[in-house]
Coordinates of C-alpha atoms in Angstrom, one line a residue:
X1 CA -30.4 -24.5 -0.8
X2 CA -28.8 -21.1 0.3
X3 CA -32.7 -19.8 0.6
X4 CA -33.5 -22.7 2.6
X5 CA -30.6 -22.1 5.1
X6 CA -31.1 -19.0 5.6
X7 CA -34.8 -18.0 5.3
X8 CA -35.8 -18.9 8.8
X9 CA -32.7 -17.0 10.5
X10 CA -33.9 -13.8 8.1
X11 CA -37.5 -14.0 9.4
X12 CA -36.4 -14.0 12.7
X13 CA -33.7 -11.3 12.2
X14 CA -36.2 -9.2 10.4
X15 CA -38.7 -9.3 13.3
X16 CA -36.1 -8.1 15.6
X17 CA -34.9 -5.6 13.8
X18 CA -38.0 -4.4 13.0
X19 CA -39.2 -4.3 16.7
X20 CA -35.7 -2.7 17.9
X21 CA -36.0 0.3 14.9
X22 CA -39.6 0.9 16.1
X23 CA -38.3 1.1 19.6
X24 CA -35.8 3.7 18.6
X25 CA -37.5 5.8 16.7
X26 CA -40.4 6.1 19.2
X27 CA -37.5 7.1 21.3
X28 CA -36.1 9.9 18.9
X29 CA -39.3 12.1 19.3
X30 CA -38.7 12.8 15.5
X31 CA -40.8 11.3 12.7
X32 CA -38.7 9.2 10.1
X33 CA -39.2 11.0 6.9
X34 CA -41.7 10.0 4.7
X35 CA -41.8 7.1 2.2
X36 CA -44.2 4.7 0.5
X37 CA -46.3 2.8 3.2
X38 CA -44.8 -0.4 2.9
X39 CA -46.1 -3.9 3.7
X40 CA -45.5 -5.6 7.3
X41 CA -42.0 -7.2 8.3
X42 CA -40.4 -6.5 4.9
X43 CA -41.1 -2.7 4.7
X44 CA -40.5 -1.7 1.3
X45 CA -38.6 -4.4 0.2
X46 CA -41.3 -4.9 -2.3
X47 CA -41.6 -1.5 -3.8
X48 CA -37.9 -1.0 -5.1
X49 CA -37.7 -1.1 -9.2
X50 CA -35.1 -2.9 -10.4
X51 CA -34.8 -1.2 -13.9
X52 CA -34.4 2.1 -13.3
X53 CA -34.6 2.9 -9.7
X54 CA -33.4 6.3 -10.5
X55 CA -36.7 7.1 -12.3
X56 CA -39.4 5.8 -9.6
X57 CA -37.4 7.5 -7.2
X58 CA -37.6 11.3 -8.9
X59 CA -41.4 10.3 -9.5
X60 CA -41.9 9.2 -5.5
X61 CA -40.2 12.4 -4.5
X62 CA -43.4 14.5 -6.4
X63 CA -45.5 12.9 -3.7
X64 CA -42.7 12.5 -0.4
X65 CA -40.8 14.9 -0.9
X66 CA -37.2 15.3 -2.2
X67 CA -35.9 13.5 1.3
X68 CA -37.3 9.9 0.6
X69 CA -36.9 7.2 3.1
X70 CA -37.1 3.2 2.4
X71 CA -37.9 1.1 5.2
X72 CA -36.1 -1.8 4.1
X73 CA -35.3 -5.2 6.3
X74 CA -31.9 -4.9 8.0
X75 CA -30.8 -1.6 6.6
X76 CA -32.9 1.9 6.8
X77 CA -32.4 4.1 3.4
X78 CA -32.7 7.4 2.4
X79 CA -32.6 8.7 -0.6
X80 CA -31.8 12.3 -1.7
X81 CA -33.6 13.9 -4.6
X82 CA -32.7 17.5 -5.3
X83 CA -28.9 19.2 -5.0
X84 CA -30.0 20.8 -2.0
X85 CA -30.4 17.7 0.5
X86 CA -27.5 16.3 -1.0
X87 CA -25.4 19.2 -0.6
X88 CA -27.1 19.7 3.1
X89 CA -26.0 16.2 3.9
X90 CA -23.3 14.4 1.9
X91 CA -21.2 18.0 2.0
X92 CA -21.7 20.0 5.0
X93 CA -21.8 17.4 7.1
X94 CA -19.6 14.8 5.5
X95 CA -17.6 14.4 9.1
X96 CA -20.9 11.6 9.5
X97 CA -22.0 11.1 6.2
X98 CA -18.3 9.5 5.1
X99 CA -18.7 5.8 5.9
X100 CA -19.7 2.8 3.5
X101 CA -22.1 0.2 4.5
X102 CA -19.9 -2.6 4.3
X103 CA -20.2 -5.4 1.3
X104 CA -19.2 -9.1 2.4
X105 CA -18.5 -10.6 -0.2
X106 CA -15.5 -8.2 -0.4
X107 CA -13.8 -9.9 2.6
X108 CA -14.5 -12.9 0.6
X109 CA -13.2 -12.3 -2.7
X110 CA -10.4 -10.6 -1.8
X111 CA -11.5 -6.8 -2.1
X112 CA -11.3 -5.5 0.9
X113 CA -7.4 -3.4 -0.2
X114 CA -9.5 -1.0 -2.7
X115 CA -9.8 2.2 0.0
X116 CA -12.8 3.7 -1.7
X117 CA -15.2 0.4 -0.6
X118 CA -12.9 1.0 3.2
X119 CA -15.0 2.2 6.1
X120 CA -14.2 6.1 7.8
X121 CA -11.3 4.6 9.2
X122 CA -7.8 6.1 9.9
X123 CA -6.7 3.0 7.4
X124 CA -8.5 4.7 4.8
X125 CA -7.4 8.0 5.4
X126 CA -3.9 6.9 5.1
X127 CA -5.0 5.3 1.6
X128 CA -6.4 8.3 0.5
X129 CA -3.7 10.7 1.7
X130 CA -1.4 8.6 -0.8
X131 CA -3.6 8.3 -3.4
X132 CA -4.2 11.9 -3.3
X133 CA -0.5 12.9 -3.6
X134 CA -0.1 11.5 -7.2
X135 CA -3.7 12.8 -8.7
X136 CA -4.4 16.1 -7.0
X137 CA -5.2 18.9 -9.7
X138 CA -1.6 20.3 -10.0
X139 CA -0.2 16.9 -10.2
X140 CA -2.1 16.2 -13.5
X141 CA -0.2 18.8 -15.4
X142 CA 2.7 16.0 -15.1
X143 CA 0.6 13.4 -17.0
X144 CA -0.4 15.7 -20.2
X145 CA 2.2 13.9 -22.1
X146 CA 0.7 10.7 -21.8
X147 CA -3.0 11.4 -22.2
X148 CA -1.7 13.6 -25.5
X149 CA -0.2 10.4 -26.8
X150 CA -2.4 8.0 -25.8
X151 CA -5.2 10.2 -27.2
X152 CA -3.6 10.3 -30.5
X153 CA -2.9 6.7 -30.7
X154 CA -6.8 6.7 -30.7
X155 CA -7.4 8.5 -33.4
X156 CA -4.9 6.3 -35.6
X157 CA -6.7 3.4 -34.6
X158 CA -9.8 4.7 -35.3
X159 CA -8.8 5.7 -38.5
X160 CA -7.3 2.6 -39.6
X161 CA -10.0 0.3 -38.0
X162 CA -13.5 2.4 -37.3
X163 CA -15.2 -0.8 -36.2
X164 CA -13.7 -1.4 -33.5
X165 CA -14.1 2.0 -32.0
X166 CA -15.7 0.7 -28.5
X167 CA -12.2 -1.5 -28.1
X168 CA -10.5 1.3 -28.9
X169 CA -11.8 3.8 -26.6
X170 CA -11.4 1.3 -23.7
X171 CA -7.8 0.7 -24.8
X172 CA -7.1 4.4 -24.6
X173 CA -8.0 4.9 -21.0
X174 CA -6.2 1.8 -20.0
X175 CA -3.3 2.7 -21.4
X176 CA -3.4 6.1 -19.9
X177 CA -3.9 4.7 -16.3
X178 CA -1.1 1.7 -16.9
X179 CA 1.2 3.9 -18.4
X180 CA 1.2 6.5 -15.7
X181 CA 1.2 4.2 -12.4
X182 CA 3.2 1.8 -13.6
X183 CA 5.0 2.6 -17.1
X184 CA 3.2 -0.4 -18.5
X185 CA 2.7 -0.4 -22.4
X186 CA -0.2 -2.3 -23.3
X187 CA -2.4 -3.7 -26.6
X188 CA -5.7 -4.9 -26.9
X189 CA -3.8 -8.3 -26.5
X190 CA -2.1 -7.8 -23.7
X191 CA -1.8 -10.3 -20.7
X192 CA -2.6 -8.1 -18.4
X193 CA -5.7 -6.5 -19.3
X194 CA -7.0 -10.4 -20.0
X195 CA -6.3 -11.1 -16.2
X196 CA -8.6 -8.1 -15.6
X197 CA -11.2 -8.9 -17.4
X198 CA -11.2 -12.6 -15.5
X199 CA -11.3 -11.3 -12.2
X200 CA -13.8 -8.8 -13.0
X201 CA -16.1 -11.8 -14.5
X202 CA -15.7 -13.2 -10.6
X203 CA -16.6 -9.5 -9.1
X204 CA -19.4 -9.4 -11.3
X205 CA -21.9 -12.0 -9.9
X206 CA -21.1 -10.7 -6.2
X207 CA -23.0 -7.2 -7.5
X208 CA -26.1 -8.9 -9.0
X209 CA -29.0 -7.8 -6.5
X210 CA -29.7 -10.2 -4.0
X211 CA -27.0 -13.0 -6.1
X212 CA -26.0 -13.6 -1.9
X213 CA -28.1 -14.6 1.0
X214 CA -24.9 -13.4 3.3
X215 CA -25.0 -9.6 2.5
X216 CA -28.5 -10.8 4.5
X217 CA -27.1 -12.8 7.5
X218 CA -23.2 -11.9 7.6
X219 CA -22.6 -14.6 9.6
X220 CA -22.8 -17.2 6.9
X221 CA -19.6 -16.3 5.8
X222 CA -18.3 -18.4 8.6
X223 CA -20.1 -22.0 6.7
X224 CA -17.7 -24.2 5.1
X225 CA -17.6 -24.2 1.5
X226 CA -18.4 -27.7 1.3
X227 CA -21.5 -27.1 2.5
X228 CA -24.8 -27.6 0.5
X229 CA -25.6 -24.0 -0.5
X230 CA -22.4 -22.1 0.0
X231 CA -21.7 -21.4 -3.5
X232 CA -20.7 -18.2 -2.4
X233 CA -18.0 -19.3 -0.5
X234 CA -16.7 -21.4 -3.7
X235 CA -17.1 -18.7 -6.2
X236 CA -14.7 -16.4 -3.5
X237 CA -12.5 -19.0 -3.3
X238 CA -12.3 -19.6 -7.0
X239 CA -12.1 -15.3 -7.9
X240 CA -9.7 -14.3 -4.6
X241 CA -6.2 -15.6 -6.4
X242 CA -7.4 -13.2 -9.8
X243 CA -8.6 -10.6 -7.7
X244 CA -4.3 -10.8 -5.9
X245 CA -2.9 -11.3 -9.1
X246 CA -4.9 -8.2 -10.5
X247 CA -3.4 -6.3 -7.6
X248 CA 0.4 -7.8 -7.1
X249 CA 1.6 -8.7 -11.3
X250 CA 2.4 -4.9 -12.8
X251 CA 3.7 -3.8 -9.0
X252 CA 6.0 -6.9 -8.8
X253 CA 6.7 -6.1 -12.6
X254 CA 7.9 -2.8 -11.7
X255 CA 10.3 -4.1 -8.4
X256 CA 11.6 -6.4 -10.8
X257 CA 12.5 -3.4 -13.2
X258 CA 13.8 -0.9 -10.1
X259 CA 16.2 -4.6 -8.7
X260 CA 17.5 -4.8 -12.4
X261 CA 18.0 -1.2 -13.0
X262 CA 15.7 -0.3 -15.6
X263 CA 12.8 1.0 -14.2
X264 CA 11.8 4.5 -15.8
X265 CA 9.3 6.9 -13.9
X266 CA 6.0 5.7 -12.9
X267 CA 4.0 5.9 -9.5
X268 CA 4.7 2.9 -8.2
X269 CA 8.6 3.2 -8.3
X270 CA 8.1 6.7 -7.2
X271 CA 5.9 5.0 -3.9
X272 CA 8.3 2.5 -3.6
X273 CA 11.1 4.9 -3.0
X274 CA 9.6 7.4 -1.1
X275 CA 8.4 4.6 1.4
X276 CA 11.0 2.6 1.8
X277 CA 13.8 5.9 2.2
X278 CA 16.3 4.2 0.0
X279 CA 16.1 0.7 2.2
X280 CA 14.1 -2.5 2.3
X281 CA 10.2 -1.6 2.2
X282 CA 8.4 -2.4 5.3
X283 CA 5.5 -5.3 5.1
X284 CA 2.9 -2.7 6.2
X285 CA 4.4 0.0 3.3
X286 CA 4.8 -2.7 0.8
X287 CA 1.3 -3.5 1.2
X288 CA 0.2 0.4 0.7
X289 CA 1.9 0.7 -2.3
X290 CA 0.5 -2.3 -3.6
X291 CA -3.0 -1.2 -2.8
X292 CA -2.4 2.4 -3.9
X293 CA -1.8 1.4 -7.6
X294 CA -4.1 -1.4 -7.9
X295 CA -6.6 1.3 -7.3
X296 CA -5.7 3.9 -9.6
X297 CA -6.3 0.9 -12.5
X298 CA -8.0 -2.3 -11.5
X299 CA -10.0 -0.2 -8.7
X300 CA -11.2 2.1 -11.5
X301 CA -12.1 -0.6 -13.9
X302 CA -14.1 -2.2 -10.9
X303 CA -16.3 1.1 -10.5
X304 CA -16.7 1.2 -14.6
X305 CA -17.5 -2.8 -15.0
X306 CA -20.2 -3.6 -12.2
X307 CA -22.1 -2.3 -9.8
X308 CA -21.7 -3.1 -6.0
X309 CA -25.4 -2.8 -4.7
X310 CA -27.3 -5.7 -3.3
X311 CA -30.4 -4.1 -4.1
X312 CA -32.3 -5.4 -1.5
X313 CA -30.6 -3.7 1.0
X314 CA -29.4 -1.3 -1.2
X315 CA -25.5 -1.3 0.3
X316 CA -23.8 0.8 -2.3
X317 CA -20.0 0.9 -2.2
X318 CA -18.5 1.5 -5.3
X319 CA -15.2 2.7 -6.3
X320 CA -16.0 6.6 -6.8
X321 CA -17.0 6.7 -10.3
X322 CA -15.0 6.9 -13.6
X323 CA -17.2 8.2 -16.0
X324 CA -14.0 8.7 -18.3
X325 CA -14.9 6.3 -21.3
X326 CA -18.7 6.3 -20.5
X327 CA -18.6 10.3 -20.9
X328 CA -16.7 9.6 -24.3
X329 CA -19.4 7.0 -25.7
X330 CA -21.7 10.2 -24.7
X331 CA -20.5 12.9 -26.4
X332 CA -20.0 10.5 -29.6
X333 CA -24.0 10.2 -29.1
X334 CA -24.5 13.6 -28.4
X335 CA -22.4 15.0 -31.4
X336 CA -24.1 12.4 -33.6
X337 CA -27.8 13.7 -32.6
X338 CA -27.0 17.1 -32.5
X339 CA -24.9 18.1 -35.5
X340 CA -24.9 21.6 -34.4
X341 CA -23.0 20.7 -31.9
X342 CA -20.1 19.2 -34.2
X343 CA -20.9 22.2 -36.1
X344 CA -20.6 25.1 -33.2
X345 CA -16.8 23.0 -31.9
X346 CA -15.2 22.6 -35.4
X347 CA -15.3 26.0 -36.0
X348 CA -13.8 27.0 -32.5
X349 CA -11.0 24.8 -32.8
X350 CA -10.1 26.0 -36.2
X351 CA -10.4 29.7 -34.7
X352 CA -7.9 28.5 -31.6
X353 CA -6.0 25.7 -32.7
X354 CA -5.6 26.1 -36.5
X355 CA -5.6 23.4 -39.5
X356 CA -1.4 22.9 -38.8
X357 CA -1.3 21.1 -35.3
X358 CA -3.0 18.7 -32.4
X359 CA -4.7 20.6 -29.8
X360 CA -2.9 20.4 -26.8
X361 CA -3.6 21.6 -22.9
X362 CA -2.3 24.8 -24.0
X363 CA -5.7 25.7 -25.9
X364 CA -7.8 24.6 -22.6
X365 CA -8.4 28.3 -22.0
X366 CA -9.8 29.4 -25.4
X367 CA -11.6 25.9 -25.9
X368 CA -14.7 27.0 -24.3
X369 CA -17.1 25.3 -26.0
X370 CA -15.4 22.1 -25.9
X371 CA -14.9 22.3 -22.4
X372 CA -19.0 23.3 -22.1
X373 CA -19.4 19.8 -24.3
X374 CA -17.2 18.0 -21.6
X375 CA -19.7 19.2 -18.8
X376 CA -22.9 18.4 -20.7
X377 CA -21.6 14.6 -21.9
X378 CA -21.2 14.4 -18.1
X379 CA -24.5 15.2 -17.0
X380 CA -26.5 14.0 -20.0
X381 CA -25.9 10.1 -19.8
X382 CA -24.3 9.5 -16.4
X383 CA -22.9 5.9 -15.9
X384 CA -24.2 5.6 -12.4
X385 CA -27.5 7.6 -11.4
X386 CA -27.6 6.7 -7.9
X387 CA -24.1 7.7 -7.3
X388 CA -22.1 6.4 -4.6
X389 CA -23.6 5.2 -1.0
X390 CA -22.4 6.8 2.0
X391 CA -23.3 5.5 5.6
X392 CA -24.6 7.5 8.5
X393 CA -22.5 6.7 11.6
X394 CA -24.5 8.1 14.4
X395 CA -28.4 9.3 14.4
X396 CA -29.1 12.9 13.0
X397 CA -31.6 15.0 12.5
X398 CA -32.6 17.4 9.2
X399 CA -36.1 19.7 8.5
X400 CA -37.5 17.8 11.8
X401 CA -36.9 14.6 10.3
X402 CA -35.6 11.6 12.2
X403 CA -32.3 10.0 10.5
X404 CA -31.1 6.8 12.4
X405 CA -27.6 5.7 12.5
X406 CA -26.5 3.0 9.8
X407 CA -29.0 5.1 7.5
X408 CA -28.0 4.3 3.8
X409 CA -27.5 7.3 2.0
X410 CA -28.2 7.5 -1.7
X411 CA -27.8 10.3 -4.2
X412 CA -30.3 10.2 -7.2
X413 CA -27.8 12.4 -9.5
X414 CA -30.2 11.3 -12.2
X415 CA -32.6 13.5 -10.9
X416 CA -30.3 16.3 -9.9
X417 CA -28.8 16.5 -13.1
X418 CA -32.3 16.2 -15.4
X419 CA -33.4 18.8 -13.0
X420 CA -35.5 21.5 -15.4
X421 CA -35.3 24.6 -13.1
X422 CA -31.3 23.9 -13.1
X423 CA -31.0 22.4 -17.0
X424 CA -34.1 23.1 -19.3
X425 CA -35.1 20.5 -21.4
X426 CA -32.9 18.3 -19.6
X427 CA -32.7 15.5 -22.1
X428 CA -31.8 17.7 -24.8
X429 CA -27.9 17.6 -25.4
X430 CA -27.4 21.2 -25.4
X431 CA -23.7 22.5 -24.7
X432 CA -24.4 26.3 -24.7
X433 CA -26.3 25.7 -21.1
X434 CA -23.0 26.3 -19.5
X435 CA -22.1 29.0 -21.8
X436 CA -23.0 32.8 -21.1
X437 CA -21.3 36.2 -22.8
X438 CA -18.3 33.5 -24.5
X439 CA -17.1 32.4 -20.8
X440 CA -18.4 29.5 -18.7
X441 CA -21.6 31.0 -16.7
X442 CA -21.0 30.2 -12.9
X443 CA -24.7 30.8 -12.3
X444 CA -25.4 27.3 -14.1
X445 CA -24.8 24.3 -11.3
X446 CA -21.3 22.2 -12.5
X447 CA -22.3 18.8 -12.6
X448 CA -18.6 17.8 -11.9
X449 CA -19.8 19.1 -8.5
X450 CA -22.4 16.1 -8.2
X451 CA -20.9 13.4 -10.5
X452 CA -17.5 12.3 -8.7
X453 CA -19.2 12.3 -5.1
X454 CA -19.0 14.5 -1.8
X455 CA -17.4 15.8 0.6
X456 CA -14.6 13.6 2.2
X457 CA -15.3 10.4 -0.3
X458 CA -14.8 13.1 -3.3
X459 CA -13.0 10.9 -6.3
X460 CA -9.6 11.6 -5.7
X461 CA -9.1 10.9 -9.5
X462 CA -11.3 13.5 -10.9
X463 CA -8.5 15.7 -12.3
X464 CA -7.2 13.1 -14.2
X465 CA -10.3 11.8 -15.9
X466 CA -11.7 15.1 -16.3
X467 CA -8.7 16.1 -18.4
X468 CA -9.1 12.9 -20.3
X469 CA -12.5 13.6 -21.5
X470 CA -11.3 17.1 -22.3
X471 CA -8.9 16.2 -24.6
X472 CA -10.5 13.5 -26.0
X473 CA -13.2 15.7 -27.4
X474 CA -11.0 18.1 -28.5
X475 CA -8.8 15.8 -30.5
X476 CA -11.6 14.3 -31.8
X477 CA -13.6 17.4 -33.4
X478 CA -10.6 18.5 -34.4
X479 CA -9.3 16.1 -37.1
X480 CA -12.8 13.9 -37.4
X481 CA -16.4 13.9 -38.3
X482 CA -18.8 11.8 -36.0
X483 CA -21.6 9.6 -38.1
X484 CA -23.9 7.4 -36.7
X485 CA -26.4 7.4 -39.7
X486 CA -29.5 5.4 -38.2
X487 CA -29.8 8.1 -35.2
X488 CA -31.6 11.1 -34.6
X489 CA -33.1 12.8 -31.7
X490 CA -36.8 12.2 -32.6
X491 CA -36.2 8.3 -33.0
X492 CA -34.4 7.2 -30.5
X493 CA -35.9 7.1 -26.9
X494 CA -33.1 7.8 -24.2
X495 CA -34.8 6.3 -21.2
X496 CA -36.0 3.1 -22.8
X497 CA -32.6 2.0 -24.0
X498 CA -29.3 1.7 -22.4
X499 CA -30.1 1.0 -19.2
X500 CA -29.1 -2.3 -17.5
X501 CA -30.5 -2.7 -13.9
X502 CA -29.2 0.6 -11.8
X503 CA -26.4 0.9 -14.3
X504 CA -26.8 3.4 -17.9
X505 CA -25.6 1.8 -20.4
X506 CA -25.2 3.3 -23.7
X507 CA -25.6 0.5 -26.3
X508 CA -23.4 -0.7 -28.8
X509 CA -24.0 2.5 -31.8
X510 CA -22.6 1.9 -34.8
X511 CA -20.6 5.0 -35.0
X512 CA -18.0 5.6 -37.7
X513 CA -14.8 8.7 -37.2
X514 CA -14.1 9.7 -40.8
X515 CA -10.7 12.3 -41.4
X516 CA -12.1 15.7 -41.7
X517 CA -9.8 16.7 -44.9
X518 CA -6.8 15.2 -45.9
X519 CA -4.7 17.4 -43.8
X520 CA -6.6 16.3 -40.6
X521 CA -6.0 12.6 -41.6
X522 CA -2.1 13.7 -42.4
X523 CA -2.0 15.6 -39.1
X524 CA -3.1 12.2 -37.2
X525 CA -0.7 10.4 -39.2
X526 CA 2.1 12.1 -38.4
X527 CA 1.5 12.1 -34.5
X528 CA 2.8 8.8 -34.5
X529 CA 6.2 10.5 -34.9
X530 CA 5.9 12.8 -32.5
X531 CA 4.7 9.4 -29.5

């Protein structure tokens, strides 16, 4: 019914478009780059793969170019190829490559708070200033404690219950986030996490590619939602009070905590003191703080559960990534394929750390090769190939090419980071890349410069994840041994599995974390003193 409404509006639309971008372009004296041909009115609506996009793109750039542009209906896109463009583009001039093309369904559902899907607006500025102040690099150092114990709580659980190691890994991270924004403890069980996993079951459907005729024709968000074939005006109305509740219950859990006196540090007590100046918080502050910690944990979890791209107009506006417990799930795989990786770590971390303690943040320094496996579980497997979309907000112009305003901008980090003049043997999982005379070689391209995005739409949450994964992998290798018995490198074919639309997705391996010795399993044990 939907189709029915809407398909003669869109033929219509699509004819004017198509006439008015054909009129502007003759007008820009510039040739568009080049693309596939496409096929009248819908362009190459047609062409775009919708399992593994990524992967046709890299092979379409052999032929166009590494500056690839999609004539699609409604909404020009380009996509970027190689780390130069990208860097060209999405960097140096990020003062027009900052926007997002805007989702409806958002507005809908009841998204619209979460900054990192907000246009270049002063709004979102003000969002990210805040956000900023609790997760810039030297900020992190405050949150060691918790990612210590939270990461050694993992290992106890994986000890004691090894199935359950995907659960447990999620639970880590959670906890992490909760505890520092808003000194929430939480279980497997808990209340809280179950009302995020219901409203991310509503967000979900809102990301399958072309689920919703009104990312087409906006103006259907204005039907009535008892109209035949506005289910998507029911499923908002249905999601929009999780989506609030996701947002509002651990904030208003906190004020409650701060009215009754026994609130203990967290960032969302900290924002609601600093805002409100030891007086009554203002609507319009009350309502930042609420949307600044939502993000740091629901926001996130957004980003890691779905992806926000209708492909068929390929509007991309995710959360910027957390690869935190994706990256995790990859270095398990990589250790498991590659046992001379275990191998190669083990023995540095008995060198630095010794068989009578934890690692801590105090061996970052000497853990080079751990750090070097943090980098490569980054780049091997990344969650989200085609990155994060940015929006072009006025025309431009790059290698005589033609870019028109609105352009959709896409990063294929896949390709950038499976580059073989940057990585040899790109699929390989191969640590010592990044390593040259014991130190890490600055001459090999970070990929932490390409995974958490560009220029002003850089994840302000980097640090905090990227200390995560450090520690992670160091508390790991340290007390454990990896097995995942029915893997090895020759067997298992990297591109063919895992992968779930535009999103990687590692599948479910049945790895198993054993106690190195007894004094590793003792040293895990007694942790739980020390939480």
């Amino acid at each position: 019914m939907e189709l029915i409404l809407a398909f003669p509006v869109l033929c219509f639309s699509v004819l004017l478009l198509q006439w008015l971008r054909r009129v502007l372009n003759a007008r820009s004296r510039l040739p568009l780059p080049p693309g596939p041909r496409g096929y009248p009115l819908i362009g190459n609506l047609l062409d775009i793969p919708k399992v593994m996009p990524w992967k046709a793109f890299g092979e379409w750039s052999k032929v166009y170019g590494d500056v690839l542009y999609l004539n699609i209906p409604t909404q020009p896109v380009l996509v970027l190829n190689s780390a130069q463009a990208v860097l060209d583009l999405l960097e140096k001039r990020s003062e027009i490559y900052s926007d997002r093309p805007p989702v409806v369904m958002d507005e809908l559902i009841g998204l619209e708070w979460n900054f990192v899907v907000m246009g270049y607006t002063q709004k979102w500025r003000t969002h990210r200033r805040e956000f900023h102040h609790y997760f810039h690099q030297r900020r992190i150092i405050e949150y060691h404690p918790i990612i210590l114990q939270e990461c050694r709580s993992f290992l106890r659980r994986a000890l004691e219950d090894p199935a359950q190691l995907a659960s447990h890994l999620r639970l880590t991270y959670a906890s992490t986030i909760l505890k520092i924004t808003y000194d929430m403890d939480v279980d497997i069980n808990s209340d809280y996490l179950y009302l995020v996993e219901k409203a991310l079951e509503c967000i979900s459907p809102t990301r399958v590619p072309g689920a919703f005729w009104v990312e087409f024709l906006p103006f259907l968000k204005h039907v009535p939602s008892w109209v035949p074939g506005a289910y998507f005006k029911r499923h908002a109305e249905r999601g929009k009070p999780l989506i609030k509740r996701m947002r509002d219950d651990a904030f208003d859990g906190v004020k409650a905590r701060m009215a009754a006196g026994k609130a203990r540090a967290s960032i969302a007590s900290d924002l609601i003191e600093r805002l409100s100046g030891g007086k009554s918080l203002k609507v319009e502050d009350e309502e930042l703080a609420r949307n600044i910690t939502g993000i740091a944990y629901a926001g996130k979890s957004v980003s890691m559960t779905v992806i926000r791209l209708i492909l068929n107009v390929f509007s991309i506006s995710l959360a910027a990534v957390d690869t935190t417990t994706y990256s995790a799930k990859a270095f398990l795989l990589g250790v498991s394929l590659y046992p001379e990786v275990k191998r190669k770590a083990q023995a540095e971390l008995d060198r630095v750390v010794g068989p009578n303690r934890l690692p801590d943040f105090s061996d970052y320094d000497n853990l080079i090769y751990i750090q070097a496996i943090a980098l490569e579980s980054i780049r091997w497997m990344i969650i989200f190939p085609l990155g994060v979309s940015h929006r072009l907000i006025c025309d431009d112009e790059y290698r005589g090419f033609f870019i028109p305003k609105g352009t959709t901008v896409i990063p294929n980090l896949w390709s950038i980071l499976h580059n073989s003049e940057d990585y040899p043997e790109p699929m390989q999982f191969n640590p010592d890349r990044f390593i040259k005379n014991g130190r890490l070689d600055p001459d090999v391209r970070n990929p932490l410069t390409f995974t958490f995005g560009f220029g002003r739409r850089i994840c302000p949450g980097r640090w905090l994840s990227s200390a995560s994964i450090f520690m992670t992998i160091a508390s790991v290798l340290h007390t454990m041994d990896v097995h995942a018995p029915t893997l090895d490198s020759e067997s298992i074919d990297l591109f063919a599995v895992k992968t779930e639309g535009i999103l990687m997705n590692l599948a479910d391996i049945p790895f198993t974390l054993t106690a190195r010795s007894k004094a590793a399993g003792k040293l895990i044990g007694d942790s739980a003193l020390f939480s």
